[in-house]
Amino acid sequence: MTAYTELSAHFSRASALSNAVGILQWDSDVMMPKGAVGTRAESLALLRVLHHGLVTDPRVGDWLSRAETDNGLGEWERANLREIHRLWTVQTALPSDLVEATSRAVSACEMAWRKARAEADFASLLPLLEEVLRLQREIGAAKGEKLGLSPYDALLNDYEPGGRSARIDALFDDLAAFLPAFTDKVLDIQARRPKTAPPEGPFPVEAQRALGLEMMKVVGFDFERGRLDVSTHPFCGGADDDVRITTRYNESDFSSALMGVLHETGHALYEQGRPAAYLSQPVGQARSMSVHESQSLLMEMQACRSREFIAFAAPRMRTAFGGAGPAWETDAVWRHYTTVKRGFIRVDADEVTYPAHVILRYRLEKALIAGDMALADLPGAWAEGMKSLLGVVPPDDRLGCLQDIHWPSGGWGYFPTYTLGAMTAAQLFDAACTADTDILPGIARGDFGPLLGWLRTHVHAHGSRLETDALLTQATGRPLDAGVFKAHLERRYGGDQE
Amino acid sequence: MTAYTELSAHFSRASALSNAVGILQWDSDVMMPKGAVGTRAESLALLRVLHHGLVTDPRVGDWLSRAETDNGLGEWERANLREIHRLWTVQTALPSDLVEATSRAVSACEMAWRKARAEADFASLLPLLEEVLRLQREIGAAKGEKLGLSPYDALLNDYEPGGRSARIDALFDDLAAFLPAFTDKVLDIQARRPKTAPPEGPFPVEAQRALGLEMMKVVGFDFERGRLDVSTHPFCGGADDDVRITTRYNESDFSSALMGVLHETGHALYEQGRPAAYLSQPVGQARSMSVHESQSLLMEMQACRSREFIAFAAPRMRTAFGGAGPAWETDAVWRHYTTVKRGFIRVDADEVTYPAHVILRYRLEKALIAGDMALADLPGAWAEGMKSLLGVVPPDDRLGCLQDIHWPSGGWGYFPTYTLGAMTAAQLFDAACTADTDILPGIARGDFGPLLGWLRTHVHAHGSRLETDALLTQATGRPLDAGVFKAHLERRYGGDQE
C-alpha cells in the first residue's frame, strides 16, 4: 500500500466513526427517551475519543510526509492530502488536558446558561463563562502558534478554513455602514404598503408535515438518502448517504416551519451532492460553514422568498390547509414572508436585520478573545452595539447577550459564518441566474432542476477540493464581496416592492 | 487501580460501544433510508471490530488472572469475573481469519436465502449453506476444544451459557412424547366449541398503536427509558436505559400486533429491570436467551392469554376500535386468542404446536453439526420430522426448511432456546402465582404490579449473577423440567376450556 492509500483507508475508518456519531447525535435530539441521557453521553464521548485518536494517530504524520512527495497523485488526491494535513495540524495542536478541561468547562457552562438565560441573570453565568473564554483563548493561542495565526483567526479557521478577520472586518464594515439607514428606509416603505392579516390557523401538524415533504420533493431532496423529523432545535445532521433534517411545528403559524424546512433542505442538498467517490474522505466534505450556510440561505432566502417561488407555493399552501380569503393571495403571502422588523432575537430576525445581530457578536467575540474587553463589560457593550447597529436596546440580558448557546458551548469564531453565508448565497444565486436564465422561470413553475443542476456543478460536487475563494471565483468570477448582497436587499426591499 | 477496577472500566467502554451498536442497529431496522445501507454497514462493522478488540485485548487475560486471586471481592464482583472470563475465553477461541470468513459466508448466504426462499429452491442455496455449516462446525470445534464441549454444545453455549444438549434431549423427548396425542385432543375439543367470527376490521394503525401503548403502560413498561416503533420484523433492542421494541400493524387483524407488543414488552421489562449498578458490566446482562424468551412468553402466553387478562382487555379492545357484537365478548376473544392449528410456519404457530417446530429444528441442526446428516438430505428429513411431530408435510421448501433465517445467518444452536423459554415461562409463572396469590386477581384488574414485583425480585434484578439452573432453583425451587409446561397446556387447552 502507498502512504496515500494508507491515509485514505485510515480516514475512511474515521468517517465510519463520524457517521455513527452523526446518527447517535440525531437520535439524541429526535428519538431518545429522557432516561438514556447518561448512557448516550458515554457512547458519544467514547466514539469522539476514538475519532480523535484516529486523526492524531502518529502514523498519520509519517504517511503525510511520504504521500506529500508522491508525484503520482492526481488533483483530488493532493487536495485530500491538504485537507488531511489541516485536520491533523489542528487536532494535534492541543494537549489532551486542554481538550478535557474544555469539555468539562463547557458542560458546566451550558447547564448554568440555561438557568441564567431563563432568569436573565448574567452575573450568575460570569465565572463559568470566564473559564470557557480563558480556555478558548488558550486553544486559540495553541492552534494559532501552529498555524501562524492570531488566536481569533485560529478559532475561526476551524469553522471557516482560510477565513481571516481582517477580511471579515472589511466586509462587515461595508455592511454595517449600509444597513442602519437602509433598514429605516425599508421599514418606512413597508409601513406604507397594504396590510393583510396573515392566514389564520390552526394548521394541523400532519398537514404542515405533508406540505413540507411536498416542498422538499419540489426542491430536489433525495428521500432514498434522507429523512424529515421533528426536534426542538431544527438542524441538518445524520451521516453520509443519510442526511436528516428536522423542524418544529407551531399550529398557529405554518410559515416558520415551512421556511425552516426549506432552509435545512438547502443544507441537505449540499450534503447529498458531495462527491460520491470521496464521501468518506476529508476532501469530500462540505467546504466550510459559510459555504454550508450559503446553501441553506440560497434556498430559503434567495430562491424560496422570491416572488417566483411564492407565486408557485401560495396556491399549494392554500390547498394544504383548506384556506380561503385575501390572506392566501400571492401578494399577501409574499408580503408576509418579506416583512422586516427590528427585534432583539437573532434567530427570529429577517434577512435585512439579521446581519446586524451577527456583526455585533463578531465584534464582541473578537475583542473578548483578543483580551481587548473584559467579559464583565459584555452586557453594556451589547446594549451599545444593538443601539448603533439596530436602533433597539434589549430590556434585559435574556433578550440580549444570554440569548445564544454558542459562547457557553465553546463555539467561538462561528458567528461570522452566518452572514458570510448570506453574502455568499446572494453572490452564488446571482451568478446562477445570470448563467442560466431558466432558473427563475423554473422556480416559478416548481422546477428546481436548473438551479440544483448549477449548484451541483459549481458548489456541491467540489466538496473541499477547492479552497473557499477559489470555489467562489470558479462559480461567480470573483471572491466574496458585499456588493451583490446589498444589491439583492435593495432590489427585494428597497424599491417599489418589485 | 486494582485489576478488578481495570477490568470493570474496560468493560464499561465495551458497553458504550455495544450501546452505540444497539441504537444503530435499531435505526437500521426502523428509521434508516434505503440508500444508507452501505454507509451503515461500514459503521457497524467498525464498531463490532473495535468491540471485539476490547474483549480480546491481551490485558484482559492478565487482569483476570490477577483479579481472580483477589480475596477482597464481593459476590457480584466474583460473578462479574466469571462472566468476563467466559466472554474472553469464547471470543479469544477463534482465529480472526475464521471470524472474517464466517462474516463473508453469512452475508452471501443470507442474500441467496432471500431469493431461494421466495422461489422454494433449496438446491440453489445448498452450496452456500454448506459453506456456512462447514464454518460453524469449525467454530464449534474451536470453541469446544477450549471449553471441553462438543461442537454443538459449544455453539449452544453462546446463546445459553451452561446449556447442554444431553439435558435438552431429555426435556424435548419428554415433550415430543406428549405433544402429538395432546394436539389431536385439543383440536378435537376446539372443533366442538362454539364458533364466533373474529372482530371485523379495518383496525386503523393509530388506534392499534394507542391500544398497544395503553397495554404497555398497564404491564409496566417504562417510557422514560424506552420506545415503541414499527419494523418489518418485530424485535426488542436499543441500549441500556433505552429499550426499544417494535411491532408491525395489519389493518385487518389487530390481535397479532397487540400480542406481539406484549411479547416484546416482556423482553423489554427484563432489560429495564437489570441491576442498575451493573448495567454496563457482563454480570448485569440478561442471563441467557432461554431466560430472555421466558420473560416474553411469560408476558404474552402465561399472563396475557389468560382468561383473567382477556376479561380485562376485551372491553378496552372494543373501545379502542369502536367495536360491537358477539365477536367482542370476552369468551369469544379468549377463544380467538387460544385457537390451536397445525401449520407449516413456526412464527405463525400457537403455544401448543410451537414446540414441535423447535424440536424438529433442534434435532436437525444437532445432526448437521455432528456430521451425522448431510445437508442435501435436509428437505427429506424435514418432511419426515414434520409428519411425525406435527402430522403435516409442507408442500415445498419455502414452507419447510427455507422458512427461517437462523441457519443462513449463522445462528446455529439458537433454536432450542425458544422452547426452553416456553417451559421456563410456565415454571416461573406457576411459582409466582403460588408465591403471591394476588398476581392473577391483579392481572384481572389490570394491575401487573404484583407480577412485575415478583419478576423483578426473582429474575430481572439478578442479571447474570446466578447461572441459569441456580436462578431457576432460587425462583421456583428446582431446575427446569417439562412438567409445569405440560400441566399449563393441559389446563388451558386440554380440559373443559377452563
mmCIF file of C-alpha atoms in Angstrom, chain A residues 12-17 19-20 23-24 26-27 30-36 39-40 42-43 46-47 50 54 223-227 229 239-244 279, chain B residues 12-17 19-20 23-24 26-27 30-36 39-40 42-43 46-47 50 54 223-227 229 239-244 279:
data_model
loop_
_atom_site.group_PDB
_atom_site.id
_atom_site.type_symbol
_atom_site.label_atom_id
_atom_site.label_comp_id
_atom_site.label_asym_id
_atom_site.label_seq_id
_atom_site.Cartn_x
_atom_site.Cartn_y
_atom_site.Cartn_z
ATOM 1 C CA SER A 12 -12.454 6.034 5.880
ATOM 2 C CA ARG A 13 -12.414 4.431 9.326
ATOM 3 C CA ALA A 14 -12.586 7.880 10.921
ATOM 4 C CA SER A 15 -15.553 8.579 8.677
ATOM 5 C CA ALA A 16 -17.306 5.368 9.767
ATOM 6 C CA LEU A 17 -16.972 6.698 13.340
ATOM 7 C CA ASN A 19 -21.197 8.635 10.655
ATOM 8 C CA ALA A 20 -22.023 6.658 13.793
ATOM 9 C CA ILE A 23 -26.757 9.195 13.715
ATOM 10 C CA LEU A 24 -26.447 8.893 17.501
ATOM 11 C CA TRP A 26 -29.574 12.874 15.591
ATOM 12 C CA ASP A 27 -31.207 10.160 17.678
ATOM 13 C CA VAL A 30 -35.150 13.328 17.839
ATOM 14 C CA MET A 31 -35.850 9.881 19.295
ATOM 15 C CA MET A 32 -34.076 9.201 22.546
ATOM 16 C CA PRO A 33 -36.116 8.794 25.738
ATOM 17 C CA LYS A 34 -35.033 11.119 28.538
ATOM 18 C CA GLY A 35 -33.710 8.372 30.781
ATOM 19 C CA ALA A 36 -30.976 7.488 28.290
ATOM 20 C CA THR A 39 -25.837 6.164 28.586
ATOM 21 C CA ARG A 40 -25.825 8.084 25.327
ATOM 22 C CA GLU A 42 -20.923 7.695 27.411
ATOM 23 C CA SER A 43 -21.259 6.261 23.913
ATOM 24 C CA LEU A 46 -16.083 7.221 23.606
ATOM 25 C CA LEU A 47 -16.685 7.460 19.861
ATOM 26 C CA LEU A 50 -11.691 7.124 19.272
ATOM 27 C CA LEU A 54 -7.507 8.175 14.646
ATOM 28 C CA PHE A 223 -35.651 10.689 0.261
ATOM 29 C CA GLU A 224 -33.739 7.499 -0.503
ATOM 30 C CA ARG A 225 -30.845 9.151 1.316
ATOM 31 C CA GLY A 226 -32.519 11.234 3.966
ATOM 32 C CA ARG A 227 -35.454 11.985 6.260
ATOM 33 C CA ASP A 229 -38.327 14.652 11.511
ATOM 34 C CA ALA A 239 -24.446 10.648 8.028
ATOM 35 C CA ASP A 240 -23.116 10.076 4.508
ATOM 36 C CA ASP A 241 -25.980 8.916 2.272
ATOM 37 C CA ASP A 242 -28.309 9.544 5.202
ATOM 38 C CA VAL A 243 -28.988 13.257 5.534
ATOM 39 C CA ARG A 244 -31.589 14.043 8.157
ATOM 40 C CA LEU A 279 -17.751 10.848 0.548
ATOM 41 C CA SER B 12 -17.747 -0.200 30.580
ATOM 42 C CA ARG B 13 -16.038 1.036 27.435
ATOM 43 C CA ALA B 14 -17.074 -2.146 25.640
ATOM 44 C CA SER B 15 -20.607 -1.483 26.834
ATOM 45 C CA ALA B 16 -20.526 2.083 25.477
ATOM 46 C CA LEU B 17 -19.696 0.522 22.105
ATOM 47 C CA ASN B 19 -24.928 0.581 23.257
ATOM 48 C CA ALA B 20 -23.930 2.523 20.153
ATOM 49 C CA ILE B 23 -29.066 2.073 18.642
ATOM 50 C CA LEU B 24 -27.534 1.993 15.156
ATOM 51 C CA TRP B 26 -32.392 -0.287 15.772
ATOM 52 C CA ASP B 27 -32.113 2.705 13.475
ATOM 53 C CA VAL B 30 -36.738 1.349 11.941
ATOM 54 C CA MET B 31 -35.549 4.692 10.566
ATOM 55 C CA MET B 32 -32.757 4.408 8.047
ATOM 56 C CA PRO B 33 -33.403 5.383 4.426
ATOM 57 C CA LYS B 34 -32.552 2.625 1.935
ATOM 58 C CA GLY B 35 -29.651 4.471 0.363
ATOM 59 C CA ALA B 36 -27.671 4.366 3.607
ATOM 60 C CA THR B 39 -22.587 3.525 4.947
ATOM 61 C CA ARG B 40 -24.318 1.978 7.942
ATOM 62 C CA GLU B 42 -19.295 0.253 7.457
ATOM 63 C CA SER B 43 -20.063 1.936 10.780
ATOM 64 C CA LEU B 46 -16.048 -0.987 12.551
ATOM 65 C CA LEU B 47 -17.781 -0.716 15.925
ATOM 66 C CA LEU B 50 -13.489 -2.348 17.995
ATOM 67 C CA LEU B 54 -11.659 -4.666 23.593
ATOM 68 C CA PHE B 223 -41.420 5.044 28.690
ATOM 69 C CA GLU B 224 -38.738 7.253 30.210
ATOM 70 C CA ARG B 225 -36.324 4.504 29.230
ATOM 71 C CA GLY B 226 -37.795 3.079 26.059
ATOM 72 C CA ARG B 227 -39.962 3.418 22.950
ATOM 73 C CA ASP B 229 -41.935 1.792 16.916
ATOM 74 C CA ALA B 239 -29.339 0.183 24.654
ATOM 75 C CA ASP B 240 -29.016 0.400 28.442
ATOM 76 C CA ASP B 241 -31.723 2.733 29.788
ATOM 77 C CA ASP B 242 -33.106 2.891 26.259
ATOM 78 C CA VAL B 243 -35.070 -0.259 25.491
ATOM 79 C CA ARG B 244 -36.843 -0.109 22.160
ATOM 80 C CA LEU B 279 -25.852 -2.209 33.754
#
